[in-house]
Amino acid sequence: MIQFKSNMDTNTVEEIFSQIKSRQIAALMFHGQMADYFDFLSLHGYKRLHEYQYFDESATFRKTGRYYINHHGKLLPEAFDGDIRMIPDAWLTANRMSVGKSTKQKAVEDGFNQYHEWESDTKAVYERYAMKLRQMGHEADAIFVDGLVEDVDHELKCLDRIILDLISAGYDMVYIVESQKALHDKYKKMIKEIGR
Ligand SMILES: [Fe+2]
């Protein structure tokens, strides 16, 4: 469950950047919880994917705060207001050994659908912020936000591939389990490149 909405009724650069930081906090909560979600299901490739996004987006979160302080000379107020709860309540008292095939299958489908919805919304929100900054005459700030749009666009491209393959395989558990090692190794390697 994601209870979070970016405020689109923003009129200053400060408000827009504060909203971006707030969305980045929600995204970190999302990816951190999704890493646990897939770890609990013993799907280590998907766990690594979300762990990679968690660390990569942590670096971007730091970059955003740094950018604002160094280009506007001011601190951004913390504005996070929302609730992110990706782990179903029933899992909190269960043991991963008792999770059956159909529960796993549905969890994979639900998890990826929510992931796709979150990133699509994020892309649309950042695109609108970049457009607004441009309209207000803040070109450099708009270029910074363009970079965020580019990041999420790339994330969506990789995500689309995974989802399309899952659809082609009919969310078959044998396919899902067999695809974990390659994903695990790919993201494990990519984690080492963050911040370089
Ligand atoms: Fe993300």
mmCIF file of N, CA and C in Angstrom, residues 20-146:
data_model
loop_
_atom_site.group_PDB
_atom_site.id
_atom_site.type_symbol
_atom_site.label_atom_id
_atom_site.label_comp_id
_atom_site.label_asym_id
_atom_site.label_seq_id
_atom_site.Cartn_x
_atom_site.Cartn_y
_atom_site.Cartn_z
ATOM 1 N N ILE A 20 10.227 17.071 -4.293
ATOM 2 C CA ILE A 20 11.062 16.022 -4.906
ATOM 3 C C ILE A 20 11.741 15.205 -3.806
ATOM 4 N N LYS A 21 12.304 15.895 -2.801
ATOM 5 C CA LYS A 21 12.971 15.169 -1.717
ATOM 6 C C LYS A 21 11.982 14.265 -0.972
ATOM 7 N N SER A 22 10.791 14.768 -0.803
ATOM 8 C CA SER A 22 9.763 13.988 -0.121
ATOM 9 C C SER A 22 9.442 12.715 -0.920
ATOM 10 N N ARG A 23 9.326 12.861 -2.235
ATOM 11 C CA ARG A 23 9.051 11.698 -3.095
ATOM 12 C C ARG A 23 10.231 10.724 -3.070
ATOM 13 N N GLN A 24 11.450 11.262 -2.988
ATOM 14 C CA GLN A 24 12.632 10.392 -2.921
ATOM 15 C C GLN A 24 12.640 9.584 -1.624
ATOM 16 N N ILE A 25 12.171 10.197 -0.536
ATOM 17 C CA ILE A 25 12.089 9.464 0.742
ATOM 18 C C ILE A 25 11.082 8.313 0.603
ATOM 19 N N ALA A 26 9.927 8.618 -0.015
ATOM 20 C CA ALA A 26 8.902 7.580 -0.232
ATOM 21 C C ALA A 26 9.485 6.457 -1.091
ATOM 22 N N ALA A 27 10.265 6.820 -2.113
ATOM 23 C CA ALA A 27 10.857 5.823 -3.016
ATOM 24 C C ALA A 27 11.846 4.926 -2.268
ATOM 25 N N LEU A 28 12.622 5.523 -1.339
ATOM 26 C CA LEU A 28 13.576 4.717 -0.563
ATOM 27 C C LEU A 28 12.831 3.743 0.349
ATOM 28 N N MET A 29 11.738 4.221 0.943
ATOM 29 C CA MET A 29 10.931 3.327 1.788
ATOM 30 C C MET A 29 10.381 2.182 0.929
ATOM 31 N N PHE A 30 9.904 2.532 -0.274
ATOM 32 C CA PHE A 30 9.342 1.532 -1.184
ATOM 33 C C PHE A 30 10.386 0.469 -1.540
ATOM 34 N N HIS A 31 11.558 0.910 -2.023
ATOM 35 C CA HIS A 31 12.571 -0.059 -2.470
ATOM 36 C C HIS A 31 13.123 -0.891 -1.299
ATOM 37 N N GLY A 32 13.299 -0.254 -0.142
ATOM 38 C CA GLY A 32 13.797 -0.984 1.026
ATOM 39 C C GLY A 32 12.823 -2.089 1.425
ATOM 40 N N GLN A 33 11.542 -1.743 1.447
ATOM 41 C CA GLN A 33 10.537 -2.741 1.834
ATOM 42 C C GLN A 33 10.380 -3.826 0.769
ATOM 43 N N MET A 34 10.501 -3.434 -0.511
ATOM 44 C CA MET A 34 10.386 -4.429 -1.584
ATOM 45 C C MET A 34 11.579 -5.398 -1.579
ATOM 46 N N ALA A 35 12.732 -4.920 -1.113
ATOM 47 C CA ALA A 35 13.893 -5.815 -0.996
ATOM 48 C C ALA A 35 13.583 -6.885 0.055
ATOM 49 N N ASP A 36 12.986 -6.463 1.175
ATOM 50 C CA ASP A 36 12.589 -7.430 2.210
ATOM 51 C C ASP A 36 11.484 -8.359 1.697
ATOM 52 N N TYR A 37 10.555 -7.783 0.962
ATOM 53 C CA TYR A 37 9.411 -8.521 0.387
ATOM 54 C C TYR A 37 9.914 -9.710 -0.436
ATOM 55 N N PHE A 38 10.866 -9.436 -1.339
ATOM 56 C CA PHE A 38 11.361 -10.517 -2.196
ATOM 57 C C PHE A 38 12.369 -11.410 -1.482
ATOM 58 N N ASP A 39 13.043 -10.869 -0.468
ATOM 59 C CA ASP A 39 13.950 -11.703 0.318
ATOM 60 C C ASP A 39 13.123 -12.743 1.077
ATOM 61 N N PHE A 40 12.000 -12.292 1.629
ATOM 62 C CA PHE A 40 11.103 -13.192 2.355
ATOM 63 C C PHE A 40 10.605 -14.310 1.434
ATOM 64 N N LEU A 41 10.368 -13.963 0.155
ATOM 65 C CA LEU A 41 9.880 -14.958 -0.814
ATOM 66 C C LEU A 41 11.017 -15.806 -1.396
ATOM 67 N N SER A 42 12.249 -15.546 -0.930
ATOM 68 C CA SER A 42 13.452 -16.238 -1.426
ATOM 69 C C SER A 42 13.681 -16.004 -2.916
ATOM 70 N N LEU A 43 13.353 -14.822 -3.391
ATOM 71 C CA LEU A 43 13.607 -14.484 -4.798
ATOM 72 C C LEU A 43 14.734 -13.449 -4.816
ATOM 73 N N HIS A 44 15.958 -13.967 -4.791
ATOM 74 C CA HIS A 44 17.129 -13.125 -4.531
ATOM 75 C C HIS A 44 17.488 -12.150 -5.645
ATOM 76 N N GLY A 45 17.087 -12.486 -6.875
ATOM 77 C CA GLY A 45 17.350 -11.560 -7.988
ATOM 78 C C GLY A 45 16.514 -10.301 -7.826
ATOM 79 N N TYR A 46 15.230 -10.485 -7.535
ATOM 80 C CA TYR A 46 14.337 -9.332 -7.342
ATOM 81 C C TYR A 46 14.741 -8.543 -6.097
ATOM 82 N N LYS A 47 15.200 -9.269 -5.074
ATOM 83 C CA LYS A 47 15.671 -8.596 -3.854
ATOM 84 C C LYS A 47 16.842 -7.678 -4.185
ATOM 85 N N ARG A 48 17.805 -8.201 -4.951
ATOM 86 C CA ARG A 48 18.983 -7.413 -5.333
ATOM 87 C C ARG A 48 18.612 -6.210 -6.192
ATOM 88 N N LEU A 49 17.639 -6.413 -7.078
ATOM 89 C CA LEU A 49 17.189 -5.321 -7.947
ATOM 90 C C LEU A 49 16.715 -4.148 -7.068
ATOM 91 N N HIS A 50 15.877 -4.454 -6.078
ATOM 92 C CA HIS A 50 15.355 -3.386 -5.218
ATOM 93 C C HIS A 50 16.444 -2.834 -4.299
ATOM 94 N N GLU A 51 17.369 -3.672 -3.887
ATOM 95 C CA GLU A 51 18.476 -3.201 -3.066
ATOM 96 C C GLU A 51 19.351 -2.241 -3.885
ATOM 97 N N TYR A 52 19.578 -2.595 -5.135
ATOM 98 C CA TYR A 52 20.348 -1.722 -6.011
ATOM 99 C C TYR A 52 19.656 -0.367 -6.137
ATOM 100 N N GLN A 53 18.331 -0.385 -6.399
ATOM 101 C CA GLN A 53 17.596 0.873 -6.546
ATOM 102 C C GLN A 53 17.635 1.669 -5.239
ATOM 103 N N TYR A 54 17.556 0.954 -4.117
ATOM 104 C CA TYR A 54 17.612 1.627 -2.809
ATOM 105 C C TYR A 54 18.934 2.406 -2.670
ATOM 106 N N PHE A 55 20.024 1.748 -2.974
ATOM 107 C CA PHE A 55 21.328 2.410 -2.812
ATOM 108 C C PHE A 55 21.539 3.499 -3.867
ATOM 109 N N ASP A 56 21.142 3.208 -5.097
ATOM 110 C CA ASP A 56 21.326 4.184 -6.175
ATOM 111 C C ASP A 56 20.475 5.436 -5.906
ATOM 112 N N GLU A 57 19.236 5.221 -5.478
ATOM 113 C CA GLU A 57 18.354 6.363 -5.238
ATOM 114 C C GLU A 57 18.718 7.097 -3.936
ATOM 115 N N SER A 58 19.422 6.405 -3.027
ATOM 116 C CA SER A 58 19.970 7.072 -1.832
ATOM 117 C C SER A 58 21.004 8.092 -2.264
ATOM 118 N N ALA A 59 21.846 7.683 -3.213
ATOM 119 C CA ALA A 59 22.886 8.587 -3.725
ATOM 120 C C ALA A 59 22.220 9.786 -4.418
ATOM 121 N N THR A 60 21.137 9.527 -5.153
ATOM 122 C CA THR A 60 20.424 10.616 -5.841
ATOM 123 C C THR A 60 19.734 11.545 -4.836
ATOM 124 N N PHE A 61 19.236 10.962 -3.757
ATOM 125 C CA PHE A 61 18.598 11.756 -2.696
ATOM 126 C C PHE A 61 19.623 12.723 -2.090
ATOM 127 N N ARG A 62 20.820 12.205 -1.843
ATOM 128 C CA ARG A 62 21.896 13.055 -1.310
ATOM 129 C C ARG A 62 22.258 14.148 -2.316
ATOM 130 N N LYS A 63 22.308 13.759 -3.582
ATOM 131 C CA LYS A 63 22.666 14.691 -4.655
ATOM 132 C C LYS A 63 21.653 15.845 -4.728
ATOM 133 N N THR A 64 20.390 15.530 -4.511
ATOM 134 C CA THR A 64 19.336 16.552 -4.586
ATOM 135 C C THR A 64 19.497 17.592 -3.468
ATOM 136 N N GLY A 65 19.718 17.097 -2.250
ATOM 137 C CA GLY A 65 19.903 18.011 -1.114
ATOM 138 C C GLY A 65 21.134 18.881 -1.325
ATOM 139 N N ARG A 66 22.202 18.249 -1.770
ATOM 140 C CA ARG A 66 23.466 18.943 -2.018
ATOM 141 C C ARG A 66 23.293 20.001 -3.102
ATOM 142 N N TYR A 67 22.607 19.632 -4.164
ATOM 143 C CA TYR A 67 22.382 20.567 -5.280
ATOM 144 C C TYR A 67 21.671 21.814 -4.771
ATOM 145 N N TYR A 68 20.604 21.610 -4.000
ATOM 146 C CA TYR A 68 19.812 22.763 -3.562
ATOM 147 C C TYR A 68 20.632 23.680 -2.645
ATOM 148 N N ILE A 69 21.353 23.094 -1.707
ATOM 149 C CA ILE A 69 22.163 23.909 -0.781
ATOM 150 C C ILE A 69 23.231 24.677 -1.564
ATOM 151 N N ASN A 70 23.890 23.996 -2.472
ATOM 152 C CA ASN A 70 25.013 24.626 -3.174
ATOM 153 C C ASN A 70 24.610 25.568 -4.309
ATOM 154 N N HIS A 71 23.398 25.452 -4.803
ATOM 155 C CA HIS A 71 22.961 26.339 -5.888
ATOM 156 C C HIS A 71 21.960 27.391 -5.426
ATOM 157 N N HIS A 72 21.372 27.188 -4.263
ATOM 158 C CA HIS A 72 20.415 28.189 -3.771
ATOM 159 C C HIS A 72 20.800 28.729 -2.399
ATOM 160 N N GLY A 73 21.860 28.145 -1.808
ATOM 161 C CA GLY A 73 22.381 28.665 -0.545
ATOM 162 C C GLY A 73 21.470 28.466 0.653
ATOM 163 N N LYS A 74 20.481 27.589 0.503
ATOM 164 C CA LYS A 74 19.529 27.386 1.608
ATOM 165 C C LYS A 74 19.245 25.905 1.846
ATOM 166 N N LEU A 75 18.773 25.622 3.052
ATOM 167 C CA LEU A 75 18.371 24.246 3.365
ATOM 168 C C LEU A 75 16.930 24.025 2.925
ATOM 169 N N LEU A 76 16.610 22.781 2.609
ATOM 170 C CA LEU A 76 15.223 22.465 2.235
ATOM 171 C C LEU A 76 14.473 21.954 3.456
ATOM 172 N N PRO A 77 13.252 22.413 3.657
ATOM 173 C CA PRO A 77 12.490 21.859 4.790
ATOM 174 C C PRO A 77 12.100 20.419 4.512
ATOM 175 N N GLU A 78 12.082 19.587 5.552
ATOM 176 C CA GLU A 78 11.646 18.201 5.392
ATOM 177 C C GLU A 78 10.124 18.205 5.258
ATOM 178 N N ALA A 79 9.611 17.563 4.200
ATOM 179 C CA ALA A 79 8.164 17.673 3.978
ATOM 180 C C ALA A 79 7.481 16.321 3.799
ATOM 181 N N PHE A 80 8.155 15.218 4.212
ATOM 182 C CA PHE A 80 7.546 13.916 3.936
ATOM 183 C C PHE A 80 6.232 13.737 4.698
ATOM 184 N N ASP A 81 5.214 13.359 3.970
ATOM 185 C CA ASP A 81 3.913 13.112 4.580
ATOM 186 C C ASP A 81 3.263 11.967 3.809
ATOM 187 N N GLY A 82 3.263 10.798 4.394
ATOM 188 C CA GLY A 82 2.666 9.669 3.693
ATOM 189 C C GLY A 82 2.883 8.387 4.456
ATOM 190 N N ASP A 83 2.493 7.289 3.840
ATOM 191 C CA ASP A 83 2.642 5.982 4.474
ATOM 192 C C ASP A 83 2.919 4.950 3.372
ATOM 193 N N ILE A 84 3.999 4.224 3.533
ATOM 194 C CA ILE A 84 4.354 3.192 2.552
ATOM 195 C C ILE A 84 4.404 1.864 3.300
ATOM 196 N N ARG A 85 3.549 0.937 2.931
ATOM 197 C CA ARG A 85 3.578 -0.387 3.574
ATOM 198 C C ARG A 85 3.401 -1.452 2.517
ATOM 199 N N MET A 86 4.523 -1.998 2.050
ATOM 200 C CA MET A 86 4.491 -2.963 0.958
ATOM 201 C C MET A 86 4.355 -4.411 1.433
ATOM 202 N N ILE A 87 4.726 -4.673 2.686
ATOM 203 C CA ILE A 87 4.666 -6.054 3.192
ATOM 204 C C ILE A 87 3.243 -6.346 3.694
ATOM 205 N N PRO A 88 2.570 -7.358 3.134
ATOM 206 C CA PRO A 88 1.229 -7.687 3.626
ATOM 207 C C PRO A 88 1.291 -8.071 5.119
ATOM 208 N N ASP A 89 0.288 -7.628 5.880
ATOM 209 C CA ASP A 89 0.265 -7.886 7.332
ATOM 210 C C ASP A 89 0.428 -9.373 7.657
ATOM 211 N N ALA A 90 -0.212 -10.237 6.840
ATOM 212 C CA ALA A 90 -0.185 -11.681 7.116
ATOM 213 C C ALA A 90 1.237 -12.239 7.099
ATOM 214 N N TRP A 91 2.120 -11.613 6.352
ATOM 215 C CA TRP A 91 3.498 -12.115 6.257
ATOM 216 C C TRP A 91 4.282 -11.889 7.545
ATOM 217 N N LEU A 92 3.857 -10.900 8.318
ATOM 218 C CA LEU A 92 4.637 -10.522 9.494
ATOM 219 C C LEU A 92 4.672 -11.618 10.554
ATOM 220 N N THR A 93 3.683 -12.491 10.529
ATOM 221 C CA THR A 93 3.664 -13.573 11.527
ATOM 222 C C THR A 93 3.967 -14.930 10.880
ATOM 223 N N ALA A 94 4.204 -14.933 9.570
ATOM 224 C CA ALA A 94 4.437 -16.202 8.861
ATOM 225 C C ALA A 94 5.926 -16.526 8.761
ATOM 226 N N ASN A 95 6.194 -17.780 8.436
ATOM 227 C CA ASN A 95 7.565 -18.202 8.164
ATOM 228 C C ASN A 95 7.676 -18.389 6.655
ATOM 229 N N ARG A 96 8.804 -17.986 6.069
ATOM 230 C CA ARG A 96 8.919 -18.056 4.597
ATOM 231 C C ARG A 96 8.767 -19.481 4.048
ATOM 232 N N MET A 97 9.039 -20.490 4.914
ATOM 233 C CA MET A 97 8.908 -21.882 4.477
ATOM 234 C C MET A 97 7.451 -22.272 4.215
ATOM 235 N N SER A 98 6.524 -21.503 4.806
ATOM 236 C CA SER A 98 5.103 -21.861 4.658
ATOM 237 C C SER A 98 4.427 -21.141 3.488
ATOM 238 N N VAL A 99 5.205 -20.352 2.726
ATOM 239 C CA VAL A 99 4.599 -19.628 1.595
ATOM 240 C C VAL A 99 4.511 -20.551 0.381
ATOM 241 N N GLY A 100 3.292 -20.767 -0.098
ATOM 242 C CA GLY A 100 3.070 -21.681 -1.230
ATOM 243 C C GLY A 100 3.291 -21.024 -2.583
ATOM 244 N N LYS A 101 3.244 -21.880 -3.606
ATOM 245 C CA LYS A 101 3.527 -21.446 -4.968
ATOM 246 C C LYS A 101 2.574 -20.350 -5.474
ATOM 247 N N SER A 102 1.273 -20.539 -5.251
ATOM 248 C CA SER A 102 0.317 -19.564 -5.793
ATOM 249 C C SER A 102 0.430 -18.214 -5.081
ATOM 250 N N THR A 103 0.748 -18.240 -3.787
ATOM 251 C CA THR A 103 0.942 -16.978 -3.046
ATOM 252 C C THR A 103 2.143 -16.239 -3.620
ATOM 253 N N LYS A 104 3.206 -17.008 -3.898
ATOM 254 C CA LYS A 104 4.421 -16.401 -4.448
ATOM 255 C C LYS A 104 4.155 -15.798 -5.812
ATOM 256 N N GLN A 105 3.472 -16.569 -6.636
ATOM 257 C CA GLN A 105 3.171 -16.133 -7.995
ATOM 258 C C GLN A 105 2.405 -14.805 -7.974
ATOM 259 N N LYS A 106 1.380 -14.747 -7.121
ATOM 260 C CA LYS A 106 0.555 -13.546 -7.032
ATOM 261 C C LYS A 106 1.376 -12.386 -6.457
ATOM 262 N N ALA A 107 2.249 -12.706 -5.504
ATOM 263 C CA ALA A 107 3.071 -11.663 -4.896
ATOM 264 C C ALA A 107 4.028 -11.055 -5.925
ATOM 265 N N VAL A 108 4.549 -11.903 -6.816
ATOM 266 C CA VAL A 108 5.454 -11.398 -7.862
ATOM 267 C C VAL A 108 4.671 -10.458 -8.786
ATOM 268 N N GLU A 109 3.493 -10.918 -9.216
ATOM 269 C CA GLU A 109 2.679 -10.109 -10.125
ATOM 270 C C GLU A 109 2.273 -8.778 -9.461
ATOM 271 N N ASP A 110 1.761 -8.859 -8.236
ATOM 272 C CA ASP A 110 1.343 -7.639 -7.522
ATOM 273 C C ASP A 110 2.533 -6.706 -7.298
ATOM 274 N N GLY A 111 3.650 -7.297 -6.867
ATOM 275 C CA GLY A 111 4.844 -6.498 -6.562
ATOM 276 C C GLY A 111 5.339 -5.723 -7.777
ATOM 277 N N PHE A 112 5.361 -6.403 -8.928
ATOM 278 C CA PHE A 112 5.843 -5.720 -10.133
ATOM 279 C C PHE A 112 4.829 -4.716 -10.676
ATOM 280 N N ASN A 113 3.548 -5.013 -10.533
ATOM 281 C CA ASN A 113 2.537 -4.040 -10.981
ATOM 282 C C ASN A 113 2.599 -2.759 -10.157
ATOM 283 N N GLN A 114 2.777 -2.914 -8.841
ATOM 284 C CA GLN A 114 2.869 -1.720 -7.976
ATOM 285 C C GLN A 114 4.147 -0.942 -8.264
ATOM 286 N N TYR A 115 5.202 -1.684 -8.535
ATOM 287 C CA TYR A 115 6.484 -1.051 -8.865
ATOM 288 C C TYR A 115 6.329 -0.209 -10.141
ATOM 289 N N HIS A 116 5.692 -0.803 -11.145
ATOM 290 C CA HIS A 116 5.522 -0.096 -12.416
ATOM 291 C C HIS A 116 4.668 1.164 -12.253
ATOM 292 N N GLU A 117 3.617 1.039 -11.470
ATOM 293 C CA GLU A 117 2.726 2.178 -11.251
ATOM 294 C C GLU A 117 3.469 3.313 -10.533
ATOM 295 N N TRP A 118 4.265 2.939 -9.541
ATOM 296 C CA TRP A 118 5.015 3.944 -8.775
ATOM 297 C C TRP A 118 5.999 4.696 -9.673
ATOM 298 N N GLU A 119 6.751 3.954 -10.474
ATOM 299 C CA GLU A 119 7.764 4.608 -11.316
ATOM 300 C C GLU A 119 7.124 5.426 -12.439
ATOM 301 N N SER A 120 6.018 4.960 -13.000
ATOM 302 C CA SER A 120 5.326 5.724 -14.049
ATOM 303 C C SER A 120 4.822 7.044 -13.477
ATOM 304 N N ASP A 121 4.242 6.978 -12.273
ATOM 305 C CA ASP A 121 3.767 8.212 -11.622
ATOM 306 C C ASP A 121 4.937 9.155 -11.348
ATOM 307 N N THR A 122 6.042 8.573 -10.880
ATOM 308 C CA THR A 122 7.216 9.388 -10.549
ATOM 309 C C THR A 122 7.734 10.115 -11.789
ATOM 310 N N LYS A 123 7.787 9.394 -12.901
ATOM 311 C CA LYS A 123 8.258 10.018 -14.148
ATOM 312 C C LYS A 123 7.342 11.199 -14.530
ATOM 313 N N ALA A 124 6.042 10.978 -14.454
ATOM 314 C CA ALA A 124 5.087 12.036 -14.816
ATOM 315 C C ALA A 124 5.232 13.246 -13.885
ATOM 316 N N VAL A 125 5.426 12.989 -12.589
ATOM 317 C CA VAL A 125 5.569 14.075 -11.602
ATOM 318 C C VAL A 125 6.835 14.888 -11.894
ATOM 319 N N TYR A 126 7.956 14.200 -12.111
ATOM 320 C CA TYR A 126 9.215 14.908 -12.364
ATOM 321 C C TYR A 126 9.157 15.677 -13.682
ATOM 322 N N GLU A 127 8.503 15.101 -14.677
ATOM 323 C CA GLU A 127 8.370 15.814 -15.963
ATOM 324 C C GLU A 127 7.600 17.122 -15.776
ATOM 325 N N ARG A 128 6.570 17.066 -14.958
ATOM 326 C CA ARG A 128 5.773 18.283 -14.732
ATOM 327 C C ARG A 128 6.564 19.315 -13.932
ATOM 328 N N TYR A 129 7.370 18.838 -12.968
ATOM 329 C CA TYR A 129 8.195 19.782 -12.198
ATOM 330 C C TYR A 129 9.235 20.442 -13.105
ATOM 331 N N ALA A 130 9.840 19.646 -13.987
ATOM 332 C CA ALA A 130 10.861 20.203 -14.901
ATOM 333 C C ALA A 130 10.211 21.256 -15.808
ATOM 334 N N MET A 131 9.015 20.948 -16.297
ATOM 335 C CA MET A 131 8.301 21.871 -17.175
ATOM 336 C C MET A 131 7.977 23.166 -16.427
ATOM 337 N N LYS A 132 7.530 23.019 -15.191
ATOM 338 C CA LYS A 132 7.158 24.189 -14.388
ATOM 339 C C LYS A 132 8.382 25.076 -14.116
ATOM 340 N N LEU A 133 9.506 24.419 -13.792
ATOM 341 C CA LEU A 133 10.728 25.186 -13.515
ATOM 342 C C LEU A 133 11.139 25.975 -14.755
ATOM 343 N N ARG A 134 10.994 25.372 -15.916
ATOM 344 C CA ARG A 134 11.328 26.039 -17.188
ATOM 345 C C ARG A 134 10.407 27.231 -17.426
ATOM 346 N N GLN A 135 9.141 27.006 -17.185
ATOM 347 C CA GLN A 135 8.164 28.097 -17.381
ATOM 348 C C GLN A 135 8.472 29.266 -16.450
ATOM 349 N N MET A 136 9.010 28.934 -15.251
ATOM 350 C CA MET A 136 9.338 29.983 -14.278
ATOM 351 C C MET A 136 10.690 30.632 -14.582
ATOM 352 N N GLY A 137 11.384 30.114 -15.600
ATOM 353 C CA GLY A 137 12.673 30.690 -15.998
ATOM 354 C C GLY A 137 13.877 30.117 -15.272
ATOM 355 N N HIS A 138 13.686 29.005 -14.547
ATOM 356 C CA HIS A 138 14.804 28.396 -13.799
ATOM 357 C C HIS A 138 15.391 27.235 -14.600
ATOM 358 N N GLU A 139 16.134 27.572 -15.641
ATOM 359 C CA GLU A 139 16.654 26.572 -16.580
ATOM 360 C C GLU A 139 17.601 25.563 -15.913
ATOM 361 N N ALA A 140 18.543 26.062 -15.103
ATOM 362 C CA ALA A 140 19.525 25.153 -14.475
ATOM 363 C C ALA A 140 18.823 24.142 -13.568
ATOM 364 N N ASP A 141 17.837 24.616 -12.811
ATOM 365 C CA ASP A 141 17.085 23.707 -11.933
ATOM 366 C C ASP A 141 16.302 22.691 -12.766
ATOM 367 N N ALA A 142 15.757 23.171 -13.889
ATOM 368 C CA ALA A 142 15.006 22.269 -14.779
ATOM 369 C C ALA A 142 15.934 21.181 -15.323
ATOM 370 N N ILE A 143 17.165 21.556 -15.651
ATOM 371 C CA ILE A 143 18.132 20.568 -16.166
ATOM 372 C C ILE A 143 18.439 19.515 -15.085
ATOM 373 N N PHE A 144 18.551 19.966 -13.823
ATOM 374 C CA PHE A 144 18.783 18.996 -12.746
ATOM 375 C C PHE A 144 17.625 17.987 -12.689
ATOM 376 N N VAL A 145 16.408 18.507 -12.776
ATOM 377 C CA VAL A 145 15.233 17.622 -12.698
ATOM 378 C C VAL A 145 15.147 16.733 -13.946
ATOM 379 N N ASP A 146 15.605 17.248 -15.101
ATOM 380 C CA ASP A 146 15.677 16.416 -16.317
ATOM 381 C C ASP A 146 16.486 15.145 -16.039
#
